[in-house]
Coordinates of C-alpha atoms and ligand atoms in Angstrom, one line a residue:
M95 CA 188.9 -107.4 94.3
C96 CA 190.7 -110.6 94.2
G97 CA 188.9 -113.8 92.7
I98 CA 188.5 -117.2 94.9
V99 CA 187.5 -120.4 93.6
G100 CA 187.4 -123.7 94.9
Y101 CA 186.4 -127.1 94.5
I102 CA 185.7 -130.9 96.6
G103 CA 184.6 -133.5 94.8
D104 CA 185.9 -136.7 92.6
K105 CA 186.6 -134.9 89.9
N106 CA 190.3 -133.4 88.9
C107 CA 189.9 -129.9 89.9
V108 CA 192.8 -128.4 88.2
P109 CA 190.7 -127.2 85.0
I110 CA 188.0 -126.3 86.9
L111 CA 189.8 -123.7 88.6
I112 CA 191.7 -122.6 86.0
E113 CA 188.5 -122.0 83.9
G114 CA 187.1 -120.5 87.1
L115 CA 190.0 -118.0 88.1
K116 CA 189.5 -117.1 83.5
R117 CA 185.8 -116.2 84.5
L118 CA 186.9 -114.1 87.5
E119 CA 190.3 -112.6 86.2
Y120 CA 188.4 -109.2 85.6
R121 CA 188.7 -109.2 89.7
G122 CA 192.2 -108.9 89.4
Y123 CA 195.0 -110.1 87.3
D124 CA 198.6 -109.4 88.6
S125 CA 199.4 -113.0 89.8
A126 CA 197.3 -116.1 90.1
G127 CA 198.1 -119.7 92.3
L128 CA 196.5 -123.2 93.0
G129 CA 196.4 -124.8 96.2
L130 CA 195.9 -128.1 95.8
L131 CA 195.5 -131.8 97.8
Y132 CA 196.9 -134.8 96.3
N133 CA 198.5 -137.8 97.2
G134 CA 198.8 -137.3 100.4
N135 CA 200.3 -134.0 100.0
A136 CA 199.4 -130.0 99.7
S137 CA 201.3 -128.0 97.4
A138 CA 201.1 -124.5 95.7
I139 CA 201.4 -123.6 92.2
K140 CA 201.8 -119.7 91.5
S141 CA 202.8 -117.6 88.7
K142 CA 203.0 -114.1 88.0
G143 CA 200.9 -112.4 85.7
K144 CA 197.8 -113.6 84.0
V145 CA 196.0 -117.0 84.7
S146 CA 197.5 -118.3 81.2
L147 CA 200.7 -118.5 82.4
L148 CA 199.3 -120.3 85.5
E149 CA 197.2 -122.6 83.0
D150 CA 200.7 -123.1 81.3
K151 CA 202.9 -123.9 84.2
I152 CA 200.6 -126.3 85.3
E153 CA 200.0 -127.9 82.3
G154 CA 203.6 -129.5 82.4
L155 CA 203.6 -130.9 86.0
N156 CA 200.6 -133.4 84.9
I157 CA 199.0 -133.1 88.4
K158 CA 195.7 -134.6 89.4
S159 CA 193.7 -133.4 92.6
S160 CA 190.2 -133.5 93.8
L161 CA 190.5 -130.7 96.1
G162 CA 191.9 -127.3 95.5
I163 CA 191.7 -123.6 95.7
G164 CA 192.7 -120.7 93.5
H165 CA 193.1 -117.1 93.6
T166 CA 193.7 -114.3 90.9
R167 CA 195.3 -111.3 92.9
W168 CA 195.2 -107.7 93.1
A169 CA 198.2 -106.2 95.1
T170 CA 196.9 -104.3 98.2
H171 CA 200.3 -105.2 100.4
G172 CA 203.2 -106.4 98.5
E173 CA 204.4 -106.0 94.8
P174 CA 202.9 -108.1 92.2
S175 CA 205.3 -111.5 92.3
E176 CA 205.3 -115.0 92.4
I177 CA 206.2 -115.1 96.3
N178 CA 203.0 -112.4 97.1
A179 CA 200.6 -114.3 94.5
H180 CA 198.1 -116.5 96.8
P181 CA 197.9 -119.4 98.2
H182 CA 200.2 -119.0 101.3
G183 CA 201.7 -121.7 102.9
N184 CA 202.5 -122.6 106.5
D185 CA 205.9 -123.6 107.6
S186 CA 205.9 -127.0 106.7
G187 CA 204.1 -126.5 103.7
S188 CA 200.9 -128.8 105.0
M189 CA 198.3 -125.8 105.1
F190 CA 197.0 -123.1 102.3
I191 CA 194.9 -120.2 102.5
I192 CA 193.6 -117.6 99.8
H193 CA 192.5 -114.5 100.8
N194 CA 190.7 -111.4 99.5
G195 CA 190.4 -108.3 101.7
I196 CA 192.6 -106.7 104.1
I197 CA 194.2 -107.6 107.2
E198 CA 194.4 -103.9 108.9
N199 CA 196.5 -105.5 112.1
Y200 CA 198.7 -107.9 110.3
A201 CA 202.0 -106.0 111.6
V202 CA 200.8 -106.6 114.9
I203 CA 200.3 -110.1 114.5
K204 CA 202.8 -110.9 112.2
K205 CA 205.6 -109.4 115.2
R206 CA 204.2 -112.1 117.5
L207 CA 204.2 -114.9 115.4
Q208 CA 207.4 -113.5 114.1
K209 CA 208.9 -114.1 117.9
L210 CA 207.1 -117.5 118.3
G211 CA 209.5 -118.7 115.4
Y212 CA 207.2 -118.4 112.2
V213 CA 208.9 -117.8 109.0
F214 CA 207.3 -115.4 106.6
K215 CA 208.1 -115.6 103.0
S216 CA 206.0 -112.9 101.4
D217 CA 205.0 -108.9 101.9
T218 CA 201.2 -109.5 102.4
D219 CA 199.1 -109.2 104.8
S220 CA 197.0 -112.3 103.9
E221 CA 200.1 -114.6 104.9
V222 CA 199.9 -113.7 108.8
L223 CA 196.3 -115.5 108.1
V224 CA 197.9 -119.0 107.5
H225 CA 200.3 -119.0 110.3
L226 CA 197.8 -117.8 112.7
I227 CA 195.3 -120.8 111.7
D228 CA 198.5 -123.0 111.5
D229 CA 199.4 -121.9 115.3
F230 CA 195.7 -123.0 116.5
H231 CA 195.5 -126.0 114.3
K232 CA 199.5 -127.0 116.1
K233 CA 197.6 -126.6 119.9
G234 CA 195.3 -129.4 118.8
N235 CA 192.1 -127.4 117.3
S236 CA 190.3 -128.8 114.3
L237 CA 191.0 -126.7 111.0
F238 CA 187.5 -125.1 110.9
H239 CA 187.9 -124.3 114.9
S240 CA 191.7 -122.8 114.4
T241 CA 190.5 -120.8 111.2
R242 CA 187.4 -119.2 113.7
L243 CA 189.6 -118.4 116.3
A244 CA 192.2 -117.0 113.9
L245 CA 189.8 -114.6 112.1
S246 CA 188.0 -114.0 115.7
Q247 CA 191.9 -111.8 116.0
V248 CA 191.7 -109.9 113.2
D249 CA 190.7 -106.5 112.2
G250 CA 189.9 -106.0 108.4
T251 CA 187.9 -107.7 105.7
Y252 CA 188.5 -111.0 104.5
G253 CA 187.0 -113.6 102.1
I254 CA 189.3 -116.8 102.7
A255 CA 189.6 -120.0 102.0
V256 CA 192.0 -122.5 103.7
I257 CA 193.1 -126.4 103.0
S258 CA 195.3 -128.6 104.8
K259 CA 196.6 -132.3 104.3
T260 CA 195.7 -132.8 108.1
E261 CA 191.8 -132.7 107.3
P262 CA 192.1 -133.8 103.4
D263 CA 188.2 -133.7 103.3
K264 CA 187.3 -129.8 103.5
I265 CA 187.9 -126.4 102.7
I266 CA 187.2 -123.9 105.0
V267 CA 185.7 -120.9 103.7
A268 CA 184.9 -117.4 106.1
K269 CA 183.5 -114.2 105.1
N270 CA 183.7 -110.4 106.3
G271 CA 183.2 -107.6 103.7
S272 CA 184.6 -109.3 100.9
P273 CA 182.1 -111.7 98.9
L274 CA 181.9 -115.6 99.2
V275 CA 179.7 -118.1 98.1
I276 CA 179.2 -121.9 98.1
G277 CA 177.9 -123.8 95.1
I278 CA 175.9 -126.9 95.3
G279 CA 176.6 -129.6 93.4
D280 CA 175.5 -133.3 92.8
D281 CA 178.3 -135.1 95.1
E282 CA 180.8 -131.9 94.4
N283 CA 180.7 -128.5 96.3
F284 CA 182.3 -125.4 94.9
I285 CA 183.1 -122.1 96.7
A286 CA 184.1 -118.7 94.9
S287 CA 184.2 -115.3 95.6
D288 CA 181.8 -114.7 92.4
V289 CA 178.8 -116.8 91.1
N290 CA 180.0 -116.3 87.7
A291 CA 183.2 -118.7 88.7
L292 CA 180.4 -121.3 89.3
I293 CA 177.6 -121.0 87.0
A294 CA 178.9 -123.5 84.4
H295 CA 178.7 -125.9 87.3
T296 CA 175.7 -125.3 89.6
S297 CA 173.0 -122.1 90.0
K298 CA 172.6 -123.8 93.9
I299 CA 174.1 -121.2 95.9
V300 CA 174.8 -120.2 99.6
Y301 CA 175.9 -116.8 100.3
L302 CA 177.8 -116.3 103.6
E303 CA 177.2 -113.1 105.4
D304 CA 179.6 -111.3 107.3
G305 CA 181.1 -113.0 110.4
E306 CA 180.0 -116.5 109.0
I307 CA 182.5 -119.3 108.7
A308 CA 181.4 -123.0 107.0
E309 CA 183.2 -126.1 106.4
V310 CA 182.5 -127.5 103.3
Y311 CA 183.1 -131.6 102.1
K312 CA 182.1 -132.7 98.9
D313 CA 178.3 -133.8 99.9
S314 CA 177.4 -131.4 102.3
F315 CA 178.5 -128.2 104.3
M316 CA 177.9 -126.8 107.8
A317 CA 178.0 -123.0 108.9
K318 CA 178.7 -120.8 111.9
T319 CA 179.3 -117.6 113.0
I320 CA 182.7 -116.7 113.7
T321 CA 181.7 -116.2 117.4
D322 CA 180.8 -120.3 117.3
E323 CA 176.9 -120.2 117.2
D324 CA 175.2 -122.5 114.9
I325 CA 173.1 -121.3 112.1
L326 CA 171.3 -122.8 108.8
K327 CA 172.0 -121.4 105.5
E328 CA 169.3 -120.9 102.4
I329 CA 170.0 -122.6 99.3
V330 CA 169.1 -120.0 96.6
Q331 CA 168.5 -120.8 92.9
V332 CA 170.1 -118.1 90.8
E333 CA 169.3 -117.6 87.4
M334 CA 172.1 -116.9 85.1
D335 CA 173.1 -117.4 81.5
L336 CA 176.8 -119.0 80.6
D337 CA 176.4 -117.2 77.6
E338 CA 176.1 -114.2 79.5
I339 CA 179.4 -114.5 80.6
S340 CA 181.1 -115.2 77.8
K341 CA 182.3 -112.9 74.7
S342 CA 179.7 -114.3 72.4
G343 CA 182.0 -114.0 69.5
Y344 CA 183.4 -110.1 70.1
Q345 CA 186.9 -109.0 70.6
H346 CA 186.3 -107.8 74.3
F347 CA 183.9 -107.8 76.9
M348 CA 184.0 -104.2 76.8
I349 CA 182.3 -104.1 73.0
K350 CA 180.0 -106.7 73.6
E351 CA 178.2 -104.7 76.5
I352 CA 178.4 -102.0 75.3
M353 CA 176.8 -103.5 72.0
E354 CA 174.1 -104.8 74.2
Q355 CA 172.7 -101.7 75.4
T356 CA 169.5 -102.4 73.6
E357 CA 168.8 -105.2 75.6
S358 CA 170.3 -104.4 78.8
V359 CA 168.3 -101.2 79.0
T360 CA 164.8 -103.2 78.1
N361 CA 165.7 -105.6 80.6
S362 CA 165.9 -102.9 83.2
M363 CA 162.1 -101.3 81.5
R364 CA 160.7 -104.5 82.0
G365 CA 157.1 -104.7 83.2
R366 CA 158.0 -101.7 84.9
L367 CA 156.7 -98.8 82.6
L368 CA 153.2 -98.1 83.1
V369 CA 152.4 -96.1 80.1
E370 CA 148.5 -95.2 80.6
E371 CA 148.7 -94.6 84.3
G372 CA 152.0 -92.4 83.7
L373 CA 153.8 -94.3 86.4
A374 CA 156.7 -97.1 87.0
K375 CA 155.9 -100.3 88.5
L376 CA 158.8 -101.0 91.2
G377 CA 158.5 -104.4 93.0
G378 CA 161.6 -103.9 95.2
L379 CA 159.8 -100.6 96.4
K380 CA 156.7 -102.1 97.8
G381 CA 155.6 -100.9 100.8
F382 CA 157.9 -98.1 101.0
E383 CA 157.1 -95.8 98.5
D384 CA 155.1 -93.4 100.3
Q385 CA 158.0 -92.9 102.7
I386 CA 160.4 -92.5 100.0
A387 CA 158.0 -89.9 98.0
K388 CA 157.7 -88.0 101.5
S389 CA 161.4 -87.6 101.8
N390 CA 162.3 -84.4 102.7
R391 CA 166.0 -85.1 101.2
I392 CA 167.8 -87.9 98.9
I393 CA 171.1 -88.5 99.3
I394 CA 173.1 -90.3 96.9
V395 CA 176.3 -92.3 97.8
A396 CA 178.3 -94.3 95.3
C397 CA 181.9 -94.7 93.6
G398 CA 183.2 -93.9 90.3
T399 CA 180.9 -94.8 87.0
S400 CA 177.8 -95.2 89.6
W401 CA 178.3 -91.8 91.2
H402 CA 178.0 -90.3 87.8
A403 CA 174.7 -92.1 87.8
G404 CA 173.6 -90.4 90.8
L405 CA 174.8 -87.0 89.4
V406 CA 172.4 -87.4 86.7
A407 CA 169.6 -88.5 89.3
E408 CA 170.4 -85.4 91.4
Y409 CA 169.3 -83.2 88.5
M410 CA 166.3 -85.9 87.9
F411 CA 164.9 -85.6 91.7
E412 CA 165.4 -81.9 91.3
Q413 CA 163.6 -81.4 88.6
F414 CA 160.8 -84.0 88.7
A415 CA 160.3 -84.4 92.3
E416 CA 161.2 -81.3 93.5
I417 CA 163.8 -82.8 96.6
P418 CA 166.7 -81.8 97.6
V419 CA 169.3 -84.0 96.9
E420 CA 173.0 -84.6 97.8
V421 CA 175.4 -87.1 96.1
E422 CA 178.4 -88.2 97.8
Y423 CA 181.4 -90.3 97.2
A424 CA 181.2 -93.3 99.6
S425 CA 184.8 -92.8 100.7
E426 CA 184.3 -89.4 101.5
F427 CA 180.6 -89.7 103.4
R428 CA 181.6 -93.0 105.7
Y429 CA 184.8 -90.6 107.2
R430 CA 182.7 -87.7 107.6
N431 CA 180.3 -87.0 110.7
P432 CA 177.5 -87.1 107.6
V433 CA 174.1 -85.1 109.1
I434 CA 170.9 -87.4 108.4
L435 CA 167.7 -86.3 109.5
P436 CA 164.1 -87.6 109.7
N437 CA 162.5 -88.1 106.5
D438 CA 166.2 -89.0 104.7
T439 CA 166.1 -91.5 102.1
M440 CA 169.8 -92.5 101.2
I441 CA 170.3 -94.5 97.8
F442 CA 173.2 -96.2 97.4
I443 CA 174.4 -97.3 93.7
S444 CA 176.6 -100.0 92.8
Q445 CA 177.1 -102.2 89.8
S446 CA 178.7 -104.9 91.9
G447 CA 177.0 -104.3 95.1
E448 CA 180.6 -105.3 96.7
T449 CA 182.3 -101.9 96.4
A450 CA 183.7 -101.5 99.8
D451 CA 183.3 -98.1 100.7
T452 CA 179.4 -98.2 99.4
L453 CA 179.1 -101.3 101.7
A454 CA 180.9 -99.2 104.6
A455 CA 178.6 -96.4 104.0
L456 CA 175.6 -98.3 103.9
K457 CA 176.3 -100.0 107.1
E458 CA 176.8 -96.3 108.8
A459 CA 173.7 -94.6 107.8
K460 CA 171.7 -97.7 108.3
R461 CA 173.2 -97.3 111.8
R462 CA 171.8 -93.6 112.0
G463 CA 168.6 -94.7 110.8
A464 CA 168.5 -93.6 107.7
L465 CA 165.7 -95.4 104.9
C466 CA 168.5 -97.2 102.9
L467 CA 167.7 -98.0 99.1
G468 CA 169.9 -100.2 97.0
V469 CA 170.4 -99.6 93.3
C470 CA 172.4 -102.8 92.0
N471 CA 173.3 -104.9 89.2
A472 CA 174.5 -107.9 91.2
V473 CA 171.6 -110.3 92.4
G474 CA 172.0 -110.9 96.0
S475 CA 175.5 -108.8 96.3
S476 CA 175.9 -107.4 100.0
I477 CA 174.9 -104.0 99.1
A478 CA 171.6 -105.3 97.9
R479 CA 171.2 -107.4 100.8
E480 CA 172.1 -105.1 103.2
S481 CA 169.6 -102.3 102.0
H482 CA 166.1 -101.5 103.8
T483 CA 164.6 -102.0 99.9
G484 CA 165.8 -101.8 96.5
V485 CA 165.8 -101.9 93.0
Y486 CA 167.6 -104.4 90.4
I487 CA 169.2 -102.9 87.3
H488 CA 168.9 -106.3 85.7
A489 CA 171.8 -105.1 82.9
G490 CA 173.0 -108.8 82.8
P491 CA 176.8 -109.5 84.5
E492 CA 179.2 -106.7 83.6
I493 CA 183.0 -108.3 83.0
G494 CA 184.4 -105.3 81.3
V495 CA 186.3 -103.4 83.9
A496 CA 184.7 -100.4 82.7
S497 CA 181.4 -99.8 83.4
T498 CA 178.9 -99.5 80.4
K499 CA 175.7 -100.8 80.2
A500 CA 175.6 -100.8 84.2
F501 CA 175.4 -97.2 83.4
T502 CA 172.8 -96.8 81.1
S503 CA 170.6 -99.3 83.5
Q504 CA 171.3 -97.2 86.0
L505 CA 169.8 -94.3 84.8
V506 CA 167.0 -96.1 83.6
V507 CA 166.1 -97.0 87.3
L508 CA 166.7 -93.7 88.7
A509 CA 164.8 -92.1 86.3
L510 CA 161.8 -94.9 87.1
I511 CA 162.1 -94.0 91.3
T512 CA 161.8 -90.3 90.1
M513 CA 159.0 -90.8 88.4
L514 CA 157.0 -93.3 91.0
I515 CA 158.4 -90.3 93.4
A516 CA 157.2 -87.4 91.0
R517 CA 153.8 -88.7 90.5
K518 CA 153.3 -89.2 94.1
R519 CA 154.0 -85.7 94.9
H520 CA 153.4 -82.9 92.0
M521 CA 153.6 -84.8 88.5
S522 CA 150.4 -84.8 86.3
L523 CA 149.1 -87.9 84.7
A524 CA 149.7 -86.2 81.0
D525 CA 153.3 -85.6 82.1
G526 CA 153.8 -89.0 83.7
K527 CA 151.9 -90.3 80.4
S528 CA 155.0 -88.4 78.5
I529 CA 157.9 -89.5 80.2
I530 CA 157.3 -93.1 80.6
S531 CA 156.1 -93.7 77.2
E532 CA 159.1 -91.6 75.7
M533 CA 160.9 -94.2 78.1
A534 CA 159.6 -97.0 75.8
T535 CA 161.6 -95.6 72.8
L536 CA 165.1 -95.6 74.3
P537 CA 166.0 -99.3 73.3
A538 CA 165.3 -98.3 69.2
K539 CA 167.3 -95.1 69.7
I540 CA 170.1 -96.8 71.4
E541 CA 169.8 -99.5 68.3
R542 CA 170.1 -96.4 65.7
I543 CA 173.6 -95.0 68.1
L544 CA 175.4 -98.4 68.1
K545 CA 175.1 -98.4 64.4
L546 CA 177.6 -95.4 64.8
N547 CA 180.0 -97.8 65.8
D548 CA 182.2 -97.7 62.3
H549 CA 182.0 -94.0 62.0
I550 CA 183.5 -93.3 65.7
E551 CA 186.2 -96.3 65.1
K552 CA 187.2 -93.8 62.3
I553 CA 186.9 -90.8 64.5
A554 CA 189.3 -92.7 67.1
E555 CA 192.1 -93.1 64.4
D556 CA 192.8 -89.5 64.7
F557 CA 193.0 -89.3 68.4
V558 CA 195.4 -92.8 69.0
N559 CA 198.4 -90.1 70.0
A560 CA 196.1 -87.6 71.8
K561 CA 197.9 -86.9 75.5
N562 CA 194.9 -85.0 76.7
F563 CA 190.9 -84.6 76.2
L564 CA 189.0 -82.2 77.4
Y565 CA 184.6 -83.6 77.9
L566 CA 182.3 -80.8 78.1
G567 CA 178.9 -80.7 78.9
R568 CA 176.0 -78.8 80.5
G569 CA 173.0 -79.4 83.0
Y570 CA 172.1 -83.5 82.4
N571 CA 175.2 -83.6 80.4
F572 CA 177.6 -82.5 82.6
P573 CA 177.8 -86.0 84.3
V574 CA 177.9 -87.2 81.2
A575 CA 181.1 -85.3 80.2
L576 CA 182.5 -86.6 83.8
E577 CA 181.8 -90.3 82.8
G578 CA 182.9 -89.7 79.3
A579 CA 186.5 -88.6 80.5
L580 CA 186.8 -91.6 83.2
K581 CA 185.8 -94.2 80.2
L582 CA 188.6 -92.7 78.3
K583 CA 191.6 -92.8 81.0
E584 CA 190.7 -96.0 82.4
I585 CA 191.2 -97.7 79.7
S586 CA 193.2 -95.6 77.0
Y587 CA 195.9 -93.9 79.6
I588 CA 195.2 -90.8 78.1
H589 CA 194.3 -87.9 80.5
A590 CA 191.2 -86.4 80.5
E591 CA 189.2 -84.3 82.2
G592 CA 185.2 -83.6 82.5
Y593 CA 183.6 -80.0 83.1
P594 CA 180.4 -78.2 83.1
A595 CA 180.9 -76.6 79.7
A596 CA 180.7 -73.2 81.0
E597 CA 183.8 -73.6 83.9
M598 CA 185.9 -73.8 81.2
K599 CA 186.6 -70.1 81.3
H600 CA 187.0 -70.4 84.8
G601 CA 190.8 -72.3 84.2
P602 CA 190.5 -75.1 81.7
I603 CA 190.2 -72.9 78.6
A604 CA 194.0 -72.0 79.3
L605 CA 195.1 -75.5 78.2
I606 CA 193.0 -75.1 75.1
D607 CA 195.4 -75.4 72.1
E608 CA 195.4 -77.2 69.0
N609 CA 196.7 -80.4 70.9
M610 CA 193.9 -80.3 72.9
P611 CA 191.0 -82.3 71.9
A612 CA 187.6 -81.3 73.4
V613 CA 184.6 -83.5 73.0
F614 CA 181.6 -81.5 73.6
I615 CA 178.0 -83.0 74.5
S616 CA 175.9 -80.6 72.5
P617 CA 172.2 -82.0 71.9
K618 CA 169.5 -79.5 70.8
D619 CA 168.2 -78.6 74.6
S620 CA 167.7 -75.8 76.6
V621 CA 171.3 -74.9 77.2
Y622 CA 172.1 -75.9 73.3
E623 CA 172.9 -72.2 72.2
K624 CA 175.0 -71.7 75.4
V625 CA 177.5 -74.7 74.6
I626 CA 177.4 -73.3 71.0
S627 CA 179.2 -70.5 72.7
N628 CA 181.7 -72.8 74.4
I629 CA 182.1 -74.4 71.3
E630 CA 183.1 -71.2 69.8
E631 CA 185.7 -70.1 72.5
V632 CA 187.4 -73.4 72.3
K633 CA 187.5 -73.4 67.9
A634 CA 188.7 -69.6 68.3
R635 CA 192.3 -71.3 70.3
K636 CA 191.9 -74.2 67.9
G637 CA 191.1 -77.0 69.5
R638 CA 190.0 -79.8 67.8
I639 CA 186.7 -80.8 68.8
I640 CA 184.2 -83.8 68.5
A641 CA 180.5 -82.8 69.0
V642 CA 177.9 -85.7 70.3
A643 CA 175.2 -83.6 68.8
S644 CA 171.0 -84.1 67.8
E645 CA 170.4 -85.7 64.1
N646 CA 168.4 -82.7 62.8
D647 CA 171.4 -80.1 63.8
D648 CA 172.7 -78.6 60.4
K649 CA 174.0 -75.8 62.3
I650 CA 177.0 -77.7 64.3
D651 CA 178.5 -79.3 61.6
S652 CA 180.7 -76.2 60.1
L653 CA 181.8 -75.3 63.7
V654 CA 183.2 -78.4 64.8
D655 CA 186.0 -81.2 63.5
Y656 CA 183.9 -84.4 64.2
T657 CA 180.3 -85.0 64.7
I658 CA 178.8 -87.9 66.2
K659 CA 174.8 -87.2 65.4
I660 CA 172.6 -89.1 67.7
P661 CA 168.9 -89.3 68.0
D662 CA 166.9 -86.9 70.2
T663 CA 164.9 -87.6 73.7
I664 CA 163.2 -85.5 76.7
R665 CA 166.4 -83.6 78.8
M666 CA 166.2 -86.1 81.6
L667 CA 166.8 -89.2 79.3
M668 CA 169.4 -87.9 76.9
P669 CA 172.4 -88.8 79.1
I670 CA 171.6 -92.5 78.3
L671 CA 171.8 -91.7 74.9
T672 CA 175.0 -89.4 74.8
V673 CA 177.1 -91.5 76.8
I674 CA 177.2 -94.6 74.2
P675 CA 179.1 -92.6 71.6
L676 CA 181.4 -91.9 74.3
Q677 CA 181.9 -95.7 75.6
L678 CA 182.7 -96.2 71.7
L679 CA 185.0 -93.7 71.4
A680 CA 187.0 -94.3 74.4
Y681 CA 187.1 -98.0 73.6
H682 CA 188.5 -98.0 69.4
I683 CA 190.8 -95.2 70.8
A684 CA 192.6 -97.5 73.6
V685 CA 192.1 -100.7 70.8
K686 CA 194.0 -98.8 68.3
K687 CA 196.5 -98.2 71.0
G688 CA 196.9 -101.6 71.4
L689 CA 195.9 -101.8 75.0
N690 CA 194.0 -104.4 76.8
V691 CA 190.5 -102.9 77.3
D692 CA 189.1 -105.2 79.5
Q693 CA 191.9 -105.4 82.0
P694 CA 193.7 -101.8 82.3
R695 CA 196.2 -101.8 84.3
N696 CA 196.0 -101.3 88.0
L697 CA 192.4 -101.5 87.8
A698 CA 189.7 -104.6 89.0
K699 CA 186.5 -104.8 88.9
S700 CA 184.6 -104.9 92.2
V701 CA 186.5 -102.4 94.6
T702 CA 186.4 -104.7 97.8
V703 CA 189.1 -103.3 99.4
E704 CA 189.5 -99.2 100.8
Ligands
F6R920 C1 184.5 -97.0 86.1 C2 184.2 -98.3 87.2 C3 184.4 -97.8 88.3 C4 182.9 -98.3 89.1 C5 183.3 -98.0 90.7 C6 181.9 -98.5 91.5 O1 184.2 -97.6 84.7 O2 184.0 -99.4 86.4 O3 184.5 -96.4 88.3 O4 182.0 -97.6 88.5 O5 184.5 -98.9 91.5 O6 181.8 -99.9 91.2 P1 180.3 -100.5 91.9 O7 179.1 -100.1 91.1 O8 180.3 -101.8 91.7 O9 180.0 -99.7 93.3

């Protein structure tokens, strides 16, 4: 969740680190800090709050340094404060570390170190690392081996960077469960938790794997395992455009990413629609197609918005591939005793590819012998690399904390996987052709929905003071109701619940009065008439209703207070369209409330801790 960046070379690293931290701020934003070596000294400059506050502080100090590390924090142990901000230093102030992850056995190690006389200044679990490394260093071990030995005593997860004035020509980095990459430059090298932070400087990346540690010099690096075995690391060329990770004139990343969906959905489908054959072409699954198509069961594992995409996929797979599906929260799956049967295929959906619970569930599923398929956005991410096979969604970097374009691209890819399986099982060529042709029309339809932005902004004005919201949909649009409610609560802090529309009368209907807005996702599909009955039930109790409805639906206007009319498509693809007005509605309500939609309170992109 926290962001890590570092530089070693001949340039002044301060602006490079600050710029890198700003690019990483979406990962955590309660405090930030830099650790620098300069003029034979080591020091840390930290600040509570945003990176811009750290930048203000550092500007006044006029420090120039050619080796430094930076961190932006999302608190796990210890409140957000300057003391708890990283870097953490050893007692003499000669060594600093930054850490992303959780040290589970920190209390035991801390007690032991305190007995040896080490003084702890913060409430964090991370601080044990610097004292432990220092302890090994004082005993004559190099900085590299001190870090390695310290990490071998630690239970938990880490992406860590260490610097010390005793060895001022290197940064030590290590990874276990939290991402860490090295960026290779010309006579300069970088380290980061996320390629986004480096892409302005280099596209040559080395991905560390779990249990690996590296010593990074300005012109070279050396890697080993934590158990001291030599390893050779490959340098990978990463394709990413700087424009993709900037706001490009939009007020927020979130609205940029919502507006990008015509393009991101196109990219998710590019080269993958075989209209004449009524087929999907997914190169990433090559060699596994038959095994997947013969599965007796599909288990989908994910968190949050990605879990909602999994729920939509359940409807898709069951309707067209006729395979039983279970959709699991990763955090629950990993701590149960899940029954994995021969011929089960498991699908792990993750935008970041780094979500700790999903990654742990994937490792457990692999251990139990399931075929594991990853559906990820971040190329080269841990879940993508750990999976046996997989498909990238190619939505492009998603920076806004609330997931938007990744969701629609996940749905596109899950629809393509459905087609691949269904055509190998029961689906006819004619049906395949008609679905694949319909998929090709999605970008144009999305474009039309995005033109409703001003209309939706106007509707949002009337709901800025709402305290609660209900989102209701049926069938394929039930998960969309969940997703609409999640979008609203995470960025506007308005309590919202998603429900299958017909479940309303089993409880939530008691909440309906003139103060309870209800959003119905009610396109003209096979459950339309039933949803209309649910709308009548809310209307009879004076609830204010917003309906996301079909363009050709004239009946609904007289039943509801606000309509958002969108183009139709087949049921299976409808969530790709119906979710977009809900993203826009949540965005505009939150902006009108004056909230920071890109960095909502308490949240962080990429949840790399449990
Ligand atoms: C909601 C949101 C989160 C993520 C969840 C999983 O807008 O972004 O609910 O969907 O943390 O993240 P990934 O997909 O990266 O595994």
